[in-house]
CSV table of C-alpha atoms in Angstrom, one decimal:
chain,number,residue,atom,x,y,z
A,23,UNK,CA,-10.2,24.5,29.8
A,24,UNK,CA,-10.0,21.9,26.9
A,25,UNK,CA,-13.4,20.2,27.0
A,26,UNK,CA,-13.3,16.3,27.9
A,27,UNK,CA,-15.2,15.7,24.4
A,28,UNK,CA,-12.7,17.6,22.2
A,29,UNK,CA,-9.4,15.8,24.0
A,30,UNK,CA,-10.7,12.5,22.7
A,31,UNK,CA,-10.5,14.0,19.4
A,32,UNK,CA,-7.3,13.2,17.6
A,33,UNK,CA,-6.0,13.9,14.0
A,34,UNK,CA,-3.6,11.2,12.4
A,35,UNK,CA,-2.5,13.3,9.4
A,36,UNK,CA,-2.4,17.2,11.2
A,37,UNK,CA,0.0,18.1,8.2
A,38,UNK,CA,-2.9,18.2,6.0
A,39,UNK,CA,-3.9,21.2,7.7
A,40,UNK,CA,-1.4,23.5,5.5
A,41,UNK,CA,-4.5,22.9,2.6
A,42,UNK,CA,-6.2,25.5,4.5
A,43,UNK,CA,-4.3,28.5,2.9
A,44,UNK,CA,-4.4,27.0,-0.4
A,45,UNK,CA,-7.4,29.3,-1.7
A,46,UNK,CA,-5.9,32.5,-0.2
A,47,UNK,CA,-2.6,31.4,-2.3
A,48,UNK,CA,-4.6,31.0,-5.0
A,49,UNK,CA,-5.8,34.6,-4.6
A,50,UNK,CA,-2.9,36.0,-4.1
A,51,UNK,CA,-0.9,34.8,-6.7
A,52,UNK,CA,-3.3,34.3,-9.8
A,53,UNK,CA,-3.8,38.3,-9.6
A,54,UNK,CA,-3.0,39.3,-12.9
A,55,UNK,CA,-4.8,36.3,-14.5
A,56,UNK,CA,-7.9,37.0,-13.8
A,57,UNK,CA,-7.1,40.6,-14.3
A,58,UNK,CA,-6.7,39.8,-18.0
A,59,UNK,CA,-9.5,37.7,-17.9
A,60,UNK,CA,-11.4,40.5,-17.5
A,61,UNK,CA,-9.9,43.2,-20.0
A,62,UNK,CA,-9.9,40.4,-22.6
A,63,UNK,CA,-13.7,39.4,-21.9
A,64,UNK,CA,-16.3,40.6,-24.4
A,65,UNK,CA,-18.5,43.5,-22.8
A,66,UNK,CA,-21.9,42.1,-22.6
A,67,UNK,CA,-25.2,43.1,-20.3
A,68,UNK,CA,-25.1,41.8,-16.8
A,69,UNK,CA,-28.0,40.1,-16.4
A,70,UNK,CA,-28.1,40.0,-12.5
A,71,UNK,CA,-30.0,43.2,-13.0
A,72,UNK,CA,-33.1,40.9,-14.1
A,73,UNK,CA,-32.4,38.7,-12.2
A,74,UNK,CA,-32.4,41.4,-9.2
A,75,UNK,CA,-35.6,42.3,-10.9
A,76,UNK,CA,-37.5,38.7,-10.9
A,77,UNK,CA,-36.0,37.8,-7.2
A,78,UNK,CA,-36.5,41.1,-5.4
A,79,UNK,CA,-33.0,41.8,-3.4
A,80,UNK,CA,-33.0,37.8,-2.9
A,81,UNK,CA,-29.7,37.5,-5.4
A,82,UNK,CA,-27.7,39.8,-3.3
A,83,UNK,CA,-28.4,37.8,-0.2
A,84,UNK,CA,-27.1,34.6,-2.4
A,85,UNK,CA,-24.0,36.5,-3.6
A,86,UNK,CA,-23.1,37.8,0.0
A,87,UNK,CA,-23.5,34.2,1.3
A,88,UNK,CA,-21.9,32.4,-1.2
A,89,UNK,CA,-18.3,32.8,-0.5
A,90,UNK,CA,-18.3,31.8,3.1
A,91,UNK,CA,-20.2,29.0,2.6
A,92,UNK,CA,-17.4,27.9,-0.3
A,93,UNK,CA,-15.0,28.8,2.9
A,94,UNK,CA,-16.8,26.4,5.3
A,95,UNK,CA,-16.6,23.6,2.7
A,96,UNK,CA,-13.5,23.9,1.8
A,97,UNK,CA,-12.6,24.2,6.1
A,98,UNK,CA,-14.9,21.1,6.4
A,99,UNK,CA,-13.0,18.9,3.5
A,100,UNK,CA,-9.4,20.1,4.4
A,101,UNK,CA,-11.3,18.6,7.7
A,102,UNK,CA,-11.6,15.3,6.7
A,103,UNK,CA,-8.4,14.7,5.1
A,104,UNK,CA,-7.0,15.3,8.2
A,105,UNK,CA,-8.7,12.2,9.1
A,106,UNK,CA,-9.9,12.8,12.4
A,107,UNK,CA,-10.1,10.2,14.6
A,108,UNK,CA,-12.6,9.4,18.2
A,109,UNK,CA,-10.0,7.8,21.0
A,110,UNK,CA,-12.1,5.5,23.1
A,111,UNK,CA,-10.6,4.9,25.9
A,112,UNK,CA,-13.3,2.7,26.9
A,113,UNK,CA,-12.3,0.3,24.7
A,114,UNK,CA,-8.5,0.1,25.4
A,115,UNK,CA,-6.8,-3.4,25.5
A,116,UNK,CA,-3.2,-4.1,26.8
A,117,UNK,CA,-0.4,-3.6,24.6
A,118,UNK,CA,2.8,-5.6,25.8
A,119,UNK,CA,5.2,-4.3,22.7
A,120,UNK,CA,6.5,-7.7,22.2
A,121,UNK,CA,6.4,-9.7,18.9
A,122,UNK,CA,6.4,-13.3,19.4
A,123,UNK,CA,6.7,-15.8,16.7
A,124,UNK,CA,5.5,-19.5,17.0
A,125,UNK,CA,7.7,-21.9,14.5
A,126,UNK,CA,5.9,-25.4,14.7
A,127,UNK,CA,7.3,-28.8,12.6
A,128,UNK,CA,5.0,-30.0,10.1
A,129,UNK,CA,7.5,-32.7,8.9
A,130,UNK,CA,6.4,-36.5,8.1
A,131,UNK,CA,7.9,-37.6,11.9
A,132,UNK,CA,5.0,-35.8,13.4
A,133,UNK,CA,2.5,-37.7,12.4
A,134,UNK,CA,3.3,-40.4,15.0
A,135,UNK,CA,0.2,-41.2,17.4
A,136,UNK,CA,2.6,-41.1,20.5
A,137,UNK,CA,0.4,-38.5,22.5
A,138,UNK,CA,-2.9,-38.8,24.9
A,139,UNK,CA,-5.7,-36.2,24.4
A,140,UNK,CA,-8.8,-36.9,26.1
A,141,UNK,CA,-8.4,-41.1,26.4
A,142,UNK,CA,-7.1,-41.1,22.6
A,143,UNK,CA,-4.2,-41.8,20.8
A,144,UNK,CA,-3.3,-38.6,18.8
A,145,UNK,CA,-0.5,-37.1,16.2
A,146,UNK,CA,2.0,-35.0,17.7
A,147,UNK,CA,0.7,-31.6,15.5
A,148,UNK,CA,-2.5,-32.8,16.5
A,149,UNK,CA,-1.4,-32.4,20.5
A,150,UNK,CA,0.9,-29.8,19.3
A,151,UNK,CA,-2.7,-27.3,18.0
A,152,UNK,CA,-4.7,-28.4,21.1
A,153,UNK,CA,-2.4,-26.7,23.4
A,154,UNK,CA,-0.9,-24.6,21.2
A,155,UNK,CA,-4.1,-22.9,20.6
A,156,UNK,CA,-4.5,-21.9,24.8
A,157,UNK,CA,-1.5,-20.5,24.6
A,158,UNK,CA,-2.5,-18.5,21.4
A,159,UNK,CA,-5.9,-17.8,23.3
A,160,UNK,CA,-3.5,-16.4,26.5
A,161,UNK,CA,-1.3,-14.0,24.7
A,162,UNK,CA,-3.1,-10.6,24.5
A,163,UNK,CA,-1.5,-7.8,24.3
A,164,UNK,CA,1.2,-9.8,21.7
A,165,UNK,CA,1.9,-9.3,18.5
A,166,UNK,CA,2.0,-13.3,17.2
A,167,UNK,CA,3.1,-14.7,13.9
A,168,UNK,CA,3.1,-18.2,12.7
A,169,UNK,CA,6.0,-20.1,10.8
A,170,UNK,CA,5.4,-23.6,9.5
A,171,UNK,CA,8.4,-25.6,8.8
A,172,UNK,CA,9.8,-29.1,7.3
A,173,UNK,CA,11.7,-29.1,4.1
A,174,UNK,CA,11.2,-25.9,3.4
A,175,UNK,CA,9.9,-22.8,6.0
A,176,UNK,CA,7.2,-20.4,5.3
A,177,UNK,CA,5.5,-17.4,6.8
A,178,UNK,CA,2.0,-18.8,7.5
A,179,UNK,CA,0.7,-15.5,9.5
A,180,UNK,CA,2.2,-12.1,9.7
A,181,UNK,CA,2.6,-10.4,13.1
A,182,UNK,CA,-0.7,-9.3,14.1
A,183,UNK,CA,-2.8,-9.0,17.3
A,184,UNK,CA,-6.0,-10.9,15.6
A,185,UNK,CA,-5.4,-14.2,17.7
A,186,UNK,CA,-8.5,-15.5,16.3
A,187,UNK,CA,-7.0,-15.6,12.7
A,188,UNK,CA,-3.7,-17.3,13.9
A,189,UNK,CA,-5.2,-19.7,15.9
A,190,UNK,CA,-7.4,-20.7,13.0
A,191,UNK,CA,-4.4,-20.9,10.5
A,192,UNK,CA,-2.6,-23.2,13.1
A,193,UNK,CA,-5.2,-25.6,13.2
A,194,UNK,CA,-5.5,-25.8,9.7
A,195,UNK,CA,-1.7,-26.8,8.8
A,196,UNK,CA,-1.2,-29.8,7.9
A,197,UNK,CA,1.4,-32.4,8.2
A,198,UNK,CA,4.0,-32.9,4.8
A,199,UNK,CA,2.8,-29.2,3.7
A,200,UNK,CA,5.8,-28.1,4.0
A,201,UNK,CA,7.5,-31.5,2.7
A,202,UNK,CA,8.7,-34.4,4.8
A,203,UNK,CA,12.1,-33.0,6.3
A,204,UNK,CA,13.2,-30.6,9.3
A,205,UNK,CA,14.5,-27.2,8.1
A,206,UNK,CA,15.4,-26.0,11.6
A,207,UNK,CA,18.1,-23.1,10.1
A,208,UNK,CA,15.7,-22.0,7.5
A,209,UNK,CA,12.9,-21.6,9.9
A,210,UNK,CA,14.8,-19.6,12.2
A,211,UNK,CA,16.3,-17.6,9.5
A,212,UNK,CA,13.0,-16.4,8.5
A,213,UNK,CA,12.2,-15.1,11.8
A,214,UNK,CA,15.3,-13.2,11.9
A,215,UNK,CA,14.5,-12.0,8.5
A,216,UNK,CA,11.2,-10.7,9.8
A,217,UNK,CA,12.4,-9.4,13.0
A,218,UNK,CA,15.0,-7.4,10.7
A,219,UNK,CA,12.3,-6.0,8.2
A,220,UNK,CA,9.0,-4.9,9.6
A,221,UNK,CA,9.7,-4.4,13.6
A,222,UNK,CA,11.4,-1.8,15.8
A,223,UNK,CA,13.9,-1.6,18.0
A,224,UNK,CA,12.4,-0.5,21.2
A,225,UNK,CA,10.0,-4.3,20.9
A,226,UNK,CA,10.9,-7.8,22.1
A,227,UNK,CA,11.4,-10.7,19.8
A,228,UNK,CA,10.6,-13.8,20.9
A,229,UNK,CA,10.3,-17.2,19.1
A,230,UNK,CA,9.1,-20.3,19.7
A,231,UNK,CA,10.4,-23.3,17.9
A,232,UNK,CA,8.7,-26.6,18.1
A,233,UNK,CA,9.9,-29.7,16.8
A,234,UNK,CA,10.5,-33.6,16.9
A,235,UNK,CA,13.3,-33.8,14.8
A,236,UNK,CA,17.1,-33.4,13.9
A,237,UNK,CA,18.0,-30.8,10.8
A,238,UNK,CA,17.8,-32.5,7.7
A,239,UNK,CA,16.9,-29.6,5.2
A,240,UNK,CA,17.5,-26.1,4.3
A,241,UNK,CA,20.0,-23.2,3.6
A,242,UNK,CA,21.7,-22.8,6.9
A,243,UNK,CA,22.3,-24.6,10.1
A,244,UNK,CA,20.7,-24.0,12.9
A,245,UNK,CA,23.7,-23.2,15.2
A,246,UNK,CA,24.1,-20.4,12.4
A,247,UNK,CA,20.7,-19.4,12.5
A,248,UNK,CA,20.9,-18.7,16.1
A,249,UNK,CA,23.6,-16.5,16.1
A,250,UNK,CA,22.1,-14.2,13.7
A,251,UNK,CA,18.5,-14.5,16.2
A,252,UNK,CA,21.4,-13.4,18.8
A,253,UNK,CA,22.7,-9.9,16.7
A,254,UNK,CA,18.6,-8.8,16.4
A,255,UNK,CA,18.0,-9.6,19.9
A,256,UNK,CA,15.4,-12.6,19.1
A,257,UNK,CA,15.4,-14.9,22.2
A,258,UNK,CA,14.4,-18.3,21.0
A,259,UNK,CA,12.8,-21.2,23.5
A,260,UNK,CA,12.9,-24.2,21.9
A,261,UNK,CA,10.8,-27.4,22.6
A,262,UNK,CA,11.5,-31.3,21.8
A,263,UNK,CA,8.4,-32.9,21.1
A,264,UNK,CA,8.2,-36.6,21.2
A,265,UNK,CA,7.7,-39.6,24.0
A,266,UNK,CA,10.5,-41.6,24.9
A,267,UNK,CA,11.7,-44.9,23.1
A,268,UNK,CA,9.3,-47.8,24.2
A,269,UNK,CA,10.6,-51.3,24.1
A,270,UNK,CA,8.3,-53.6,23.3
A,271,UNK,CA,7.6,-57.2,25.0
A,272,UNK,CA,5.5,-58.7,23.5
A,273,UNK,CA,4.7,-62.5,22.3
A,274,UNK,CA,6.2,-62.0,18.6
A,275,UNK,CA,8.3,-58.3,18.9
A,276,UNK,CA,9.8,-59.4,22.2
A,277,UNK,CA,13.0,-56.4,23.3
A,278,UNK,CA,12.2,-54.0,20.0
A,279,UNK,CA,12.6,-50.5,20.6
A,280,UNK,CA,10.4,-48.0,19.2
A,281,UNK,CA,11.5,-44.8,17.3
A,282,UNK,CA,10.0,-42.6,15.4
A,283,UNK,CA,13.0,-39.9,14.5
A,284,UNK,CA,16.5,-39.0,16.9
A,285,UNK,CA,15.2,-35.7,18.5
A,286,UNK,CA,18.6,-33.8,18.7
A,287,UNK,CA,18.3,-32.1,21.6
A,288,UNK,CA,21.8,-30.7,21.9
A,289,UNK,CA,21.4,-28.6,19.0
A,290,UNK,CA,18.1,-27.5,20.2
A,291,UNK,CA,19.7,-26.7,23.4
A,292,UNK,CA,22.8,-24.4,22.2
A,293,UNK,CA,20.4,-22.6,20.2
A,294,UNK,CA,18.4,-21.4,23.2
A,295,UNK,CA,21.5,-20.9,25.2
A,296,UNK,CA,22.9,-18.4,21.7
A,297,UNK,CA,19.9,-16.2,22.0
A,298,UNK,CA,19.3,-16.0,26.0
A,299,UNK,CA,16.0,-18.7,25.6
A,300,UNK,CA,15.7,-22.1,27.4
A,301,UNK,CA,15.1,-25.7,25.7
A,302,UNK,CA,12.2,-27.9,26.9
A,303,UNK,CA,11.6,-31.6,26.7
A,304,UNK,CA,7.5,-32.4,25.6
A,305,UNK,CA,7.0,-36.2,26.1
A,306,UNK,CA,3.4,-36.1,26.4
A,307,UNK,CA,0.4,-33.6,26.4
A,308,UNK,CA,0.6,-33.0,30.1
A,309,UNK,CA,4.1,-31.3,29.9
A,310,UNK,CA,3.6,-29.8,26.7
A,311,UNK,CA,0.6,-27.6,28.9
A,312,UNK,CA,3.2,-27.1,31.3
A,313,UNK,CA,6.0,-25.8,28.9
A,314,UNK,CA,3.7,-23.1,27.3
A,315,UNK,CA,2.8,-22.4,30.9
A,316,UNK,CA,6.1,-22.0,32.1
A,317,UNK,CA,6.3,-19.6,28.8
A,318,UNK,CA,3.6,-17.5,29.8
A,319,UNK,CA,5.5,-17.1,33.1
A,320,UNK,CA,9.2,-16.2,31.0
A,321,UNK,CA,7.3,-13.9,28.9
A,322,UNK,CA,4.0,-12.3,30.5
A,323,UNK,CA,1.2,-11.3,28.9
A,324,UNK,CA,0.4,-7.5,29.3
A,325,UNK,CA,-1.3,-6.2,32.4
A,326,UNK,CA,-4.5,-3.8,32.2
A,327,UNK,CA,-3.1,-0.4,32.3
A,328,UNK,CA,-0.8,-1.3,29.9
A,329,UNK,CA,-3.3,-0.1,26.8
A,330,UNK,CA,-3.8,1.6,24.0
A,331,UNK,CA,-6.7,3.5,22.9
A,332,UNK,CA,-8.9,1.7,20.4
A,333,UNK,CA,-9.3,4.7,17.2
A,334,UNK,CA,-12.3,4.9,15.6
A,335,UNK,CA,-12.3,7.1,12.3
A,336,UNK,CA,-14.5,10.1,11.6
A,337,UNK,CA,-13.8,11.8,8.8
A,338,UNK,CA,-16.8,10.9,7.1
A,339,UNK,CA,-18.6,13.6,8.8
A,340,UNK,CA,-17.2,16.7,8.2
A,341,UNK,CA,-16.6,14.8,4.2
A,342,UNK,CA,-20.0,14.7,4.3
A,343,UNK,CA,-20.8,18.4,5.4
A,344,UNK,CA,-18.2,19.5,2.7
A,345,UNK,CA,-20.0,18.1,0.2
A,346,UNK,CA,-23.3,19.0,0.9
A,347,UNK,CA,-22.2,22.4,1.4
A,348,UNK,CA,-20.7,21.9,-2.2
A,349,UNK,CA,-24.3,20.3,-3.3
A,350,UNK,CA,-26.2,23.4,-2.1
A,351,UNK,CA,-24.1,25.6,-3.7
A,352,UNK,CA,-24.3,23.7,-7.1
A,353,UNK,CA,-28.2,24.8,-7.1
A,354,UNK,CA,-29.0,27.1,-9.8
A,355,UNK,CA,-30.8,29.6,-7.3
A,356,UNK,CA,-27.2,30.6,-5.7
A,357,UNK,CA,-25.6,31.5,-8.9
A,358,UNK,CA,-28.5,34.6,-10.4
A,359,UNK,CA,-28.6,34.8,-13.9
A,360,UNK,CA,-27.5,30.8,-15.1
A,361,UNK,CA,-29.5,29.4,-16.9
A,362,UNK,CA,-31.1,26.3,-16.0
């Protein structure tokens, strides 16, 4: 019966194994080489006699013990590159095997003060990071990646599980980074370009696109855009950010209409219909919560036994006996007759 310590033992590269015959190979066939060695040598006096001599028998011991001890080293350093690793299962979290991408506007229409956060007038990226963020803080056991958007779209985070780092990169985007216009096509051309390169087939791709605009920018259009998301299986859920048109009545701007930018929210809603996603309609802080709730409910976060085992490497200890085996051996007492 395999003990319960040695089945949390686990070796990522077992192939390095096969180093173990390596010295016996060695041996076997570099025969006649040393053979030669030999016959072409010049005859001197062995000195291990006098070294026999000085020591007492303690030389023999060392020559006996020697070899093995080069064995074990070599055993303990074939070892390590094996890089052995400690499964803890203790420390297992839940594992849902889905990558989901968050693709948020950063064009110059979102910087209208048009949202409520706590009794304040705010920017829509600035409601769009407060809630944003819970839903980053609610998604364990996903693989999330940012993508920041407006004239041009760029990969801010890679897919990763360190929600920390993303949620921090989220709150530090800023509003024109990406220049002043909506590059819906090109944003969601980059997640299909990443969906195509570094995932694989057996995960779910999901992407969530956020914006207050129409497509005014980029490569490709978005209804384009969405039916490549559909051939690698990226569902997309889109979300209109933006309160509705106010008409003012006042004493000098009496029947004006406020707009900040036409949200076009039939495009936004044929490209969740391509790829199997839904569109939502954000027209204040309150139903922007609710939309990434509603998300979290479309796409659920992992459940506990769903896990993987957190890996912690060892390989510096048997590294560590291989070389100290290799620094005793180095000593001038185990090799009679050096000189020092």
């Amino acid at each position: 019966m395999v003990p319960v310590w040695l089945q949390a033992l686990h070796f990522d590269w077992p192939w390095m194994a096969l180093a173990l015959v390596l010295p016996w190979l060695a041996w076997r066939l570099l025969p006649a080489q040393r053979a030669s060695a030999r016959q072409s040598a010049l005859a001197l006096p062995d000195n291990s006699t006098l070294a026999d001599i000085v020591g007492g028998q303690t030389a023999p011991v060392r020559r006996l013990w020697r070899w093995p001890l080069l064995l074990l080293a070599w055993v303990a350093l074939v070892l390590a590159g094996m890089r052995p690793q400690w499964l803890t299962p203790d420390a297992s979290a839940p594992v849902t095997g889905r990558n989901l991408m968050m693709a948020v506007d950063l064009s110059g229409s979102m910087e209208a003060k048009d949202f409520q956060l706590a009794g304040r007038s705010v920017t829509r990226l600035t409601a769009t990071k407060a809630v944003g963020g819970d839903f980053i803080d609610r998604r364990e056991g996903d693989r999330l990646g940012l993508i920041l958007f407006g004239e041009r779209a760029y990969q801010q985070a890679p897919l990763t599980f360190d929600r920390a780092t993303l949620k921090t990169l989220l709150f530090e985007a800023e509003i024109g980074l990406a220049g002043d216009k909506t590059a819906i096509g090109d944003a969601i051309a980059l997640a299909v370009k990443r969906v195509r390169d570094g995932s694989r087939q057996d995960e779910q791709h999901v992407l969530v696109l956020l914006t207050d605009g129409a497509n005014t920018a980029g490569e490709i259009e978005p209804i384009r855009a969405a039916e490549l998301a559909r051939t690698v299986d990226l569902k997309i859920y889109t979300i209109g950010i933006g309160a509705d048109p106010q008409t003012i009545n006042g004493r000098f701007m009496r029947g004006l209409t406020l707009r900040t930018q036409d949200l076009d929210e039939d495009t936004l809603t044929r490209i969740a219909q391509t790829t199997g996603g839904r569109y939502f309609r954000a027209r204040d802080v309150a139903s922007l919560a609710n939309i990434y709730r509603e998300l979290d409910a479309l796409e659920p976060a992992a459940d506990e036994e769903d896990g993987y085992n957190a890996a912690i490497d060892v390989f510096f200890w048997p590294a560590g006996v291989g070389l100290a085996l290799l620094g005793l051996l180095s000593l001038p007492q185990w090799f009679p007759g050096r000189s020092r």
